Amino acid sequence: GESVGLHLPTLSVQEGDNSIINCAYSNSASDYFIWYKQESGKGPQFIIDIRSNMDKRQGQRVTVLLNKTVKHLSLQIAATQPGDSAVYFCAENTSYGKLTFGQGTILTVHP
Amino acid sequence: NAGVTQTPKFRILKIGQSMTLQCTQDMNHNYMYWYRQDPGMGLKLIYYSVGAGITDKGEVPNGYNVSRSTTEDFPLRLELAAPSQTSVYFCASSYGTSKQTQYFGPGTRLLVL
């Protein structure tokens, strides 16, 4: 079936570096994508979203890039901080009101 | 606004027991969802609801039941608990428009022994 997956299960960076987390999706009909951050023992927290009619969207220290040609989504975090350490999930809207989540990438930020 | 709240935070069940996981949202969202998250994995949709009185199955509905009598509440019922249902359960809600951002509760950790 259709699925969303991540290229890298773990990512370690130094504080102050930029982080890039990648996600591949297979459903070409998906029209909406979201990145979530999940800290240990907590529920997923919305970070940023993007519609399929956009290639790039920026938030505070975060940027999401969407490449529909290769069905690839990425999350860029600028000046990564220890508080950014968490699991990051991408999710795609596969049908109205329903999201399919990827496995997740563990981001560890070293001081 | 409290957002999405879930109770209990943690529960241990014996095999064959039943329980109800509670979920309440105060954002007047039409859509509500139940997910389970196994260790090191993403979220899998169990059931969802597009409004009071309307529910539908997700990816992994077996062993669970739901009801939606009000906009605010969406309880998840486990009948005859099995070890395979050991997981963390998350409730979420959304406006249900074309922008499907879902807001999650803090989760319920369930251990079936």
PDB file of N, CA, C and O in Angstrom, chain A residues 31-32 34 36 38 40-46 49 51 57 87 89 93 95-104 106, chain B residues 31 33 35 37 40-45 48 50 57-58 90 94 96-107 109:
ATOM      1  N   ASP A  31      -1.917  15.696  -0.988  1.00  0.00           N
ATOM      2  CA  ASP A  31      -1.933  17.121  -1.283  1.00  0.00           C
ATOM      3  C   ASP A  31      -1.555  17.992  -0.091  1.00  0.00           C
ATOM      4  O   ASP A  31      -1.572  19.221  -0.184  1.00  0.00           O
ATOM      5  N   TYR A  32      -1.185  17.357   1.007  1.00  0.00           N
ATOM      6  CA  TYR A  32      -0.896  18.128   2.213  1.00  0.00           C
ATOM      7  C   TYR A  32       0.050  17.335   3.073  1.00  0.00           C
ATOM      8  O   TYR A  32      -0.152  16.132   3.270  1.00  0.00           O
ATOM      9  N   ILE A  34       2.706  17.386   6.672  1.00  0.00           N
ATOM     10  CA  ILE A  34       2.956  18.025   7.963  1.00  0.00           C
ATOM     11  C   ILE A  34       4.207  17.420   8.585  1.00  0.00           C
ATOM     12  O   ILE A  34       4.464  16.216   8.449  1.00  0.00           O
ATOM     13  N   TYR A  36       5.844  16.843  12.352  1.00  0.00           N
ATOM     14  CA  TYR A  36       5.579  16.860  13.784  1.00  0.00           C
ATOM     15  C   TYR A  36       6.863  16.593  14.552  1.00  0.00           C
ATOM     16  O   TYR A  36       7.730  15.852  14.096  1.00  0.00           O
ATOM     17  N   GLN A  38       8.104  15.136  18.307  1.00  0.00           N
ATOM     18  CA  GLN A  38       7.634  14.403  19.473  1.00  0.00           C
ATOM     19  C   GLN A  38       8.756  14.257  20.490  1.00  0.00           C
ATOM     20  O   GLN A  38       9.741  13.569  20.238  1.00  0.00           O
ATOM     21  N   SER A  40      10.144  13.072  24.273  1.00  0.00           N
ATOM     22  CA  SER A  40       9.966  11.851  25.049  1.00  0.00           C
ATOM     23  C   SER A  40       8.791  11.970  26.022  1.00  0.00           C
ATOM     24  O   SER A  40       8.709  12.930  26.789  1.00  0.00           O
ATOM     25  N   GLY A  41       7.871  11.016  25.956  1.00  0.00           N
ATOM     26  CA  GLY A  41       6.742  10.994  26.867  1.00  0.00           C
ATOM     27  C   GLY A  41       5.623  11.953  26.534  1.00  0.00           C
ATOM     28  O   GLY A  41       4.689  12.126  27.325  1.00  0.00           O
ATOM     29  N   LYS A  42       5.690  12.572  25.355  1.00  0.00           N
ATOM     30  CA  LYS A  42       4.660  13.538  24.977  1.00  0.00           C
ATOM     31  C   LYS A  42       4.025  13.168  23.640  1.00  0.00           C
ATOM     32  O   LYS A  42       4.559  12.335  22.905  1.00  0.00           O
ATOM     33  N   GLY A  43       2.917  13.818  23.343  1.00  0.00           N
ATOM     34  CA  GLY A  43       2.277  13.619  22.058  1.00  0.00           C
ATOM     35  C   GLY A  43       2.964  14.429  20.980  1.00  0.00           C
ATOM     36  O   GLY A  43       3.717  15.361  21.261  1.00  0.00           O
ATOM     37  N   PRO A  44       2.750  14.076  19.708  1.00  0.00           N
ATOM     38  CA  PRO A  44       3.335  14.843  18.600  1.00  0.00           C
ATOM     39  C   PRO A  44       2.867  16.299  18.619  1.00  0.00           C
ATOM     40  O   PRO A  44       1.712  16.587  18.914  1.00  0.00           O
ATOM     41  N   GLN A  45       3.790  17.180  18.287  1.00  0.00           N
ATOM     42  CA  GLN A  45       3.504  18.611  18.283  1.00  0.00           C
ATOM     43  C   GLN A  45       3.708  19.144  16.866  1.00  0.00           C
ATOM     44  O   GLN A  45       4.750  18.907  16.257  1.00  0.00           O
ATOM     45  N   PHE A  46       2.718  19.864  16.355  1.00  0.00           N
ATOM     46  CA  PHE A  46       2.796  20.433  15.014  1.00  0.00           C
ATOM     47  C   PHE A  46       3.963  21.400  14.890  1.00  0.00           C
ATOM     48  O   PHE A  46       4.189  22.243  15.761  1.00  0.00           O
ATOM     49  N   ASP A  49       3.603  22.924   8.085  1.00  0.00           N
ATOM     50  CA  ASP A  49       2.915  22.154   7.057  1.00  0.00           C
ATOM     51  C   ASP A  49       3.156  22.795   5.691  1.00  0.00           C
ATOM     52  O   ASP A  49       3.666  23.912   5.577  1.00  0.00           O
ATOM     53  N   ARG A  51       1.363  22.631   1.482  1.00  0.00           N
ATOM     54  CA  ARG A  51       0.441  22.073   0.505  1.00  0.00           C
ATOM     55  C   ARG A  51       1.206  21.663  -0.744  1.00  0.00           C
ATOM     56  O   ARG A  51       2.285  22.183  -1.015  1.00  0.00           O
ATOM     57  N   ARG A  57       8.224  26.314   2.295  1.00  0.00           N
ATOM     58  CA  ARG A  57       7.519  27.126   3.271  1.00  0.00           C
ATOM     59  C   ARG A  57       8.417  27.317   4.478  1.00  0.00           C
ATOM     60  O   ARG A  57       9.066  26.359   4.926  1.00  0.00           O
ATOM     61  N   VAL A  87      12.011  13.211  18.360  1.00  0.00           N
ATOM     62  CA  VAL A  87      11.721  12.414  17.173  1.00  0.00           C
ATOM     63  C   VAL A  87      10.865  13.266  16.251  1.00  0.00           C
ATOM     64  O   VAL A  87       9.907  13.904  16.689  1.00  0.00           O
ATOM     65  N   PHE A  89       8.502  13.402  12.824  1.00  0.00           N
ATOM     66  CA  PHE A  89       7.697  12.611  11.905  1.00  0.00           C
ATOM     67  C   PHE A  89       7.195  13.486  10.776  1.00  0.00           C
ATOM     68  O   PHE A  89       6.761  14.610  10.997  1.00  0.00           O
ATOM     69  N   ASN A  93      -1.360  13.675   3.905  1.00  0.00           N
ATOM     70  CA  ASN A  93      -2.810  13.542   3.848  1.00  0.00           C
ATOM     71  C   ASN A  93      -3.144  12.594   2.702  1.00  0.00           C
ATOM     72  O   ASN A  93      -3.018  12.950   1.533  1.00  0.00           O
ATOM     73  N   SER A  95      -6.134  10.774   2.441  1.00  0.00           N
ATOM     74  CA  SER A  95      -7.538  10.950   2.076  1.00  0.00           C
ATOM     75  C   SER A  95      -8.131  11.947   3.053  1.00  0.00           C
ATOM     76  O   SER A  95      -7.551  12.205   4.104  1.00  0.00           O
ATOM     77  N   TYR A  96      -9.259  12.487   2.723  1.00  0.00           N
ATOM     78  CA  TYR A  96      -9.794  13.599   3.487  1.00  0.00           C
ATOM     79  C   TYR A  96      -9.905  13.271   4.974  1.00  0.00           C
ATOM     80  O   TYR A  96     -10.595  12.352   5.362  1.00  0.00           O
ATOM     81  N   GLY A  97      -9.194  14.038   5.767  1.00  0.00           N
ATOM     82  CA  GLY A  97      -9.267  13.872   7.207  1.00  0.00           C
ATOM     83  C   GLY A  97      -8.360  12.819   7.774  1.00  0.00           C
ATOM     84  O   GLY A  97      -8.368  12.580   8.976  1.00  0.00           O
ATOM     85  N   LYS A  98      -7.570  12.146   6.963  1.00  0.00           N
ATOM     86  CA  LYS A  98      -6.720  11.083   7.462  1.00  0.00           C
ATOM     87  C   LYS A  98      -5.268  11.312   7.066  1.00  0.00           C
ATOM     88  O   LYS A  98      -4.976  11.679   5.935  1.00  0.00           O
ATOM     89  N   LEU A  99      -4.393  11.093   8.027  1.00  0.00           N
ATOM     90  CA  LEU A  99      -2.959  11.250   7.791  1.00  0.00           C
ATOM     91  C   LEU A  99      -2.253   9.904   7.888  1.00  0.00           C
ATOM     92  O   LEU A  99      -2.635   9.061   8.699  1.00  0.00           O
ATOM     93  N   THR A 100      -1.232   9.728   7.079  1.00  0.00           N
ATOM     94  CA  THR A 100      -0.347   8.573   7.194  1.00  0.00           C
ATOM     95  C   THR A 100       1.003   9.071   7.674  1.00  0.00           C
ATOM     96  O   THR A 100       1.582   9.968   7.060  1.00  0.00           O
ATOM     97  N   PHE A 101       1.501   8.465   8.753  1.00  0.00           N
ATOM     98  CA  PHE A 101       2.745   8.913   9.373  1.00  0.00           C
ATOM     99  C   PHE A 101       3.907   8.033   8.960  1.00  0.00           C
ATOM    100  O   PHE A 101       3.772   6.826   8.795  1.00  0.00           O
ATOM    101  N   GLY A 102       5.082   8.657   8.847  1.00  0.00           N
ATOM    102  CA  GLY A 102       6.306   7.917   8.639  1.00  0.00           C
ATOM    103  C   GLY A 102       6.814   7.340   9.950  1.00  0.00           C
ATOM    104  O   GLY A 102       6.241   7.560  11.014  1.00  0.00           O
ATOM    105  N   GLN A 103       7.935   6.606   9.863  1.00  0.00           N
ATOM    106  CA  GLN A 103       8.477   5.929  11.040  1.00  0.00           C
ATOM    107  C   GLN A 103       9.076   6.910  12.033  1.00  0.00           C
ATOM    108  O   GLN A 103       8.995   6.705  13.231  1.00  0.00           O
ATOM    109  N   GLY A 104       9.693   7.972  11.567  1.00  0.00           N
ATOM    110  CA  GLY A 104      10.293   8.958  12.460  1.00  0.00           C
ATOM    111  C   GLY A 104      11.803   8.986  12.378  1.00  0.00           C
ATOM    112  O   GLY A 104      12.439   7.971  12.066  1.00  0.00           O
ATOM    113  N   ILE A 106      15.156  10.249  14.762  1.00  0.00           N
ATOM    114  CA  ILE A 106      15.589  10.730  16.066  1.00  0.00           C
ATOM    115  C   ILE A 106      16.678  11.775  15.855  1.00  0.00           C
ATOM    116  O   ILE A 106      17.723  11.478  15.290  1.00  0.00           O
TER     117      ILE A 106
ATOM    118  N   TYR B  31     -13.434  16.652  13.729  1.00  0.00           N
ATOM    119  CA  TYR B  31     -12.736  15.403  13.515  1.00  0.00           C
ATOM    120  C   TYR B  31     -11.954  14.999  14.762  1.00  0.00           C
ATOM    121  O   TYR B  31     -11.266  15.821  15.368  1.00  0.00           O
ATOM    122  N   TYR B  33      -9.523  11.462  16.353  1.00  0.00           N
ATOM    123  CA  TYR B  33      -8.785  10.280  15.911  1.00  0.00           C
ATOM    124  C   TYR B  33      -8.193   9.544  17.104  1.00  0.00           C
ATOM    125  O   TYR B  33      -7.847  10.160  18.111  1.00  0.00           O
ATOM    126  N   TYR B  35      -4.906   6.904  17.676  1.00  0.00           N
ATOM    127  CA  TYR B  35      -3.723   6.254  17.122  1.00  0.00           C
ATOM    128  C   TYR B  35      -3.080   5.394  18.202  1.00  0.00           C
ATOM    129  O   TYR B  35      -3.209   5.649  19.390  1.00  0.00           O
ATOM    130  N   GLN B  37       0.929   3.900  19.043  1.00  0.00           N
ATOM    131  CA  GLN B  37       2.331   4.049  18.678  1.00  0.00           C
ATOM    132  C   GLN B  37       3.135   2.994  19.416  1.00  0.00           C
ATOM    133  O   GLN B  37       3.273   3.038  20.639  1.00  0.00           O
ATOM    134  N   GLY B  40       9.505   2.806  18.873  1.00  0.00           N
ATOM    135  CA  GLY B  40      10.333   3.054  17.705  1.00  0.00           C
ATOM    136  C   GLY B  40       9.575   3.146  16.402  1.00  0.00           C
ATOM    137  O   GLY B  40      10.205   3.113  15.328  1.00  0.00           O
ATOM    138  N   MET B  41       8.272   3.270  16.489  1.00  0.00           N
ATOM    139  CA  MET B  41       7.467   3.283  15.271  1.00  0.00           C
ATOM    140  C   MET B  41       6.654   4.569  15.169  1.00  0.00           C
ATOM    141  O   MET B  41       6.531   5.338  16.130  1.00  0.00           O
ATOM    142  N   GLY B  42       6.093   4.756  13.983  1.00  0.00           N
ATOM    143  CA  GLY B  42       5.197   5.878  13.800  1.00  0.00           C
ATOM    144  C   GLY B  42       3.808   5.571  14.330  1.00  0.00           C
ATOM    145  O   GLY B  42       3.581   4.555  14.975  1.00  0.00           O
ATOM    146  N   LEU B  43       2.886   6.456  14.061  1.00  0.00           N
ATOM    147  CA  LEU B  43       1.517   6.302  14.556  1.00  0.00           C
ATOM    148  C   LEU B  43       0.656   5.566  13.541  1.00  0.00           C
ATOM    149  O   LEU B  43       0.733   5.831  12.342  1.00  0.00           O
ATOM    150  N   LYS B  44      -0.174   4.679  14.051  1.00  0.00           N
ATOM    151  CA  LYS B  44      -1.113   3.962  13.205  1.00  0.00           C
ATOM    152  C   LYS B  44      -2.537   4.299  13.632  1.00  0.00           C
ATOM    153  O   LYS B  44      -2.863   4.244  14.812  1.00  0.00           O
ATOM    154  N   LEU B  45      -3.369   4.601  12.655  1.00  0.00           N
ATOM    155  CA  LEU B  45      -4.732   5.038  12.927  1.00  0.00           C
ATOM    156  C   LEU B  45      -5.613   3.851  13.290  1.00  0.00           C
ATOM    157  O   LEU B  45      -5.698   2.870  12.540  1.00  0.00           O
ATOM    158  N   TYR B  48     -11.464   6.755  13.614  1.00  0.00           N
ATOM    159  CA  TYR B  48     -11.627   8.183  13.555  1.00  0.00           C
ATOM    160  C   TYR B  48     -13.108   8.539  13.462  1.00  0.00           C
ATOM    161  O   TYR B  48     -13.952   7.666  13.201  1.00  0.00           O
ATOM    162  N   VAL B  50     -15.804  11.840  12.134  1.00  0.00           N
ATOM    163  CA  VAL B  50     -15.937  13.123  11.443  1.00  0.00           C
ATOM    164  C   VAL B  50     -16.999  14.002  12.085  1.00  0.00           C
ATOM    165  O   VAL B  50     -17.248  15.118  11.621  1.00  0.00           O
ATOM    166  N   LYS B  57     -13.475   2.996  10.692  1.00  0.00           N
ATOM    167  CA  LYS B  57     -12.260   2.263  10.997  1.00  0.00           C
ATOM    168  C   LYS B  57     -11.059   2.898  10.323  1.00  0.00           C
ATOM    169  O   LYS B  57     -11.145   3.422   9.217  1.00  0.00           O
ATOM    170  N   GLY B  58      -9.926   2.768  11.014  1.00  0.00           N
ATOM    171  CA  GLY B  58      -8.659   3.178  10.447  1.00  0.00           C
ATOM    172  C   GLY B  58      -7.874   1.979   9.970  1.00  0.00           C
ATOM    173  O   GLY B  58      -8.451   0.997   9.502  1.00  0.00           O
ATOM    174  N   PHE B  90      -2.653   7.611  21.411  1.00  0.00           N
ATOM    175  CA  PHE B  90      -2.806   9.046  21.278  1.00  0.00           C
ATOM    176  C   PHE B  90      -4.146   9.374  20.643  1.00  0.00           C
ATOM    177  O   PHE B  90      -4.541   8.773  19.651  1.00  0.00           O
ATOM    178  N   SER B  94      -8.998  17.623  14.805  1.00  0.00           N
ATOM    179  CA  SER B  94      -8.736  18.629  13.781  1.00  0.00           C
ATOM    180  C   SER B  94     -10.051  19.281  13.386  1.00  0.00           C
ATOM    181  O   SER B  94     -11.133  18.766  13.665  1.00  0.00           O
ATOM    182  N   GLY B  96     -11.174  19.502  10.453  1.00  0.00           N
ATOM    183  CA  GLY B  96     -11.858  18.713   9.453  1.00  0.00           C
ATOM    184  C   GLY B  96     -12.103  19.462   8.168  1.00  0.00           C
ATOM    185  O   GLY B  96     -12.936  19.083   7.368  1.00  0.00           O
ATOM    186  N   THR B  97     -11.344  20.558   7.968  1.00  0.00           N
ATOM    187  CA  THR B  97     -11.433  21.259   6.695  1.00  0.00           C
ATOM    188  C   THR B  97     -10.333  20.723   5.783  1.00  0.00           C
ATOM    189  O   THR B  97      -9.726  19.696   6.075  1.00  0.00           O
ATOM    190  N   SER B  98     -10.022  21.427   4.708  1.00  0.00           N
ATOM    191  CA  SER B  98      -8.986  20.950   3.801  1.00  0.00           C
ATOM    192  C   SER B  98      -7.608  20.993   4.453  1.00  0.00           C
ATOM    193  O   SER B  98      -6.703  20.287   4.025  1.00  0.00           O
ATOM    194  N   LYS B  99      -7.441  21.798   5.484  1.00  0.00           N
ATOM    195  CA  LYS B  99      -6.172  21.817   6.208  1.00  0.00           C
ATOM    196  C   LYS B  99      -6.299  20.865   7.382  1.00  0.00           C
ATOM    197  O   LYS B  99      -6.990  21.125   8.354  1.00  0.00           O
ATOM    198  N   GLN B 100      -5.596  19.745   7.271  1.00  0.00           N
ATOM    199  CA  GLN B 100      -5.835  18.649   8.208  1.00  0.00           C
ATOM    200  C   GLN B 100      -4.859  18.589   9.370  1.00  0.00           C
ATOM    201  O   GLN B 100      -4.549  17.516   9.844  1.00  0.00           O
ATOM    202  N   THR B 101      -4.363  19.724   9.831  1.00  0.00           N
ATOM    203  CA  THR B 101      -3.466  19.702  10.980  1.00  0.00           C
ATOM    204  C   THR B 101      -4.180  19.093  12.172  1.00  0.00           C
ATOM    205  O   THR B 101      -5.262  19.531  12.554  1.00  0.00           O
ATOM    206  N   GLN B 102      -3.581  18.066  12.729  1.00  0.00           N
ATOM    207  CA  GLN B 102      -4.159  17.391  13.876  1.00  0.00           C
ATOM    208  C   GLN B 102      -3.403  17.789  15.145  1.00  0.00           C
ATOM    209  O   GLN B 102      -2.178  17.882  15.139  1.00  0.00           O
ATOM    210  N   TYR B 103      -4.152  17.977  16.207  1.00  0.00           N
ATOM    211  CA  TYR B 103      -3.592  18.352  17.498  1.00  0.00           C
ATOM    212  C   TYR B 103      -3.734  17.161  18.429  1.00  0.00           C
ATOM    213  O   TYR B 103      -4.824  16.609  18.566  1.00  0.00           O
ATOM    214  N   PHE B 104      -2.618  16.806  19.068  1.00  0.00           N
ATOM    215  CA  PHE B 104      -2.559  15.572  19.823  1.00  0.00           C
ATOM    216  C   PHE B 104      -2.635  15.785  21.328  1.00  0.00           C
ATOM    217  O   PHE B 104      -2.175  16.796  21.864  1.00  0.00           O
ATOM    218  N   GLY B 105      -3.194  14.776  22.000  1.00  0.00           N
ATOM    219  CA  GLY B 105      -3.153  14.722  23.441  1.00  0.00           C
ATOM    220  C   GLY B 105      -1.824  14.162  23.926  1.00  0.00           C
ATOM    221  O   GLY B 105      -0.989  13.772  23.119  1.00  0.00           O
ATOM    222  N   PRO B 106      -1.625  14.080  25.247  1.00  0.00           N
ATOM    223  CA  PRO B 106      -0.348  13.638  25.804  1.00  0.00           C
ATOM    224  C   PRO B 106      -0.139  12.137  25.768  1.00  0.00           C
ATOM    225  O   PRO B 106       0.967  11.659  26.007  1.00  0.00           O
ATOM    226  N   GLY B 107      -1.178  11.381  25.482  1.00  0.00           N
ATOM    227  CA  GLY B 107      -1.039   9.943  25.346  1.00  0.00           C
ATOM    228  C   GLY B 107      -1.406   9.160  26.599  1.00  0.00           C
ATOM    229  O   GLY B 107      -1.366   9.676  27.717  1.00  0.00           O
ATOM    230  N   ARG B 109      -0.302   5.427  28.191  1.00  0.00           N
ATOM    231  CA  ARG B 109       0.588   4.271  28.076  1.00  0.00           C
ATOM    232  C   ARG B 109      -0.110   3.053  28.669  1.00  0.00           C
ATOM    233  O   ARG B 109      -0.516   3.070  29.830  1.00  0.00           O
TER     234      ARG B 109
END
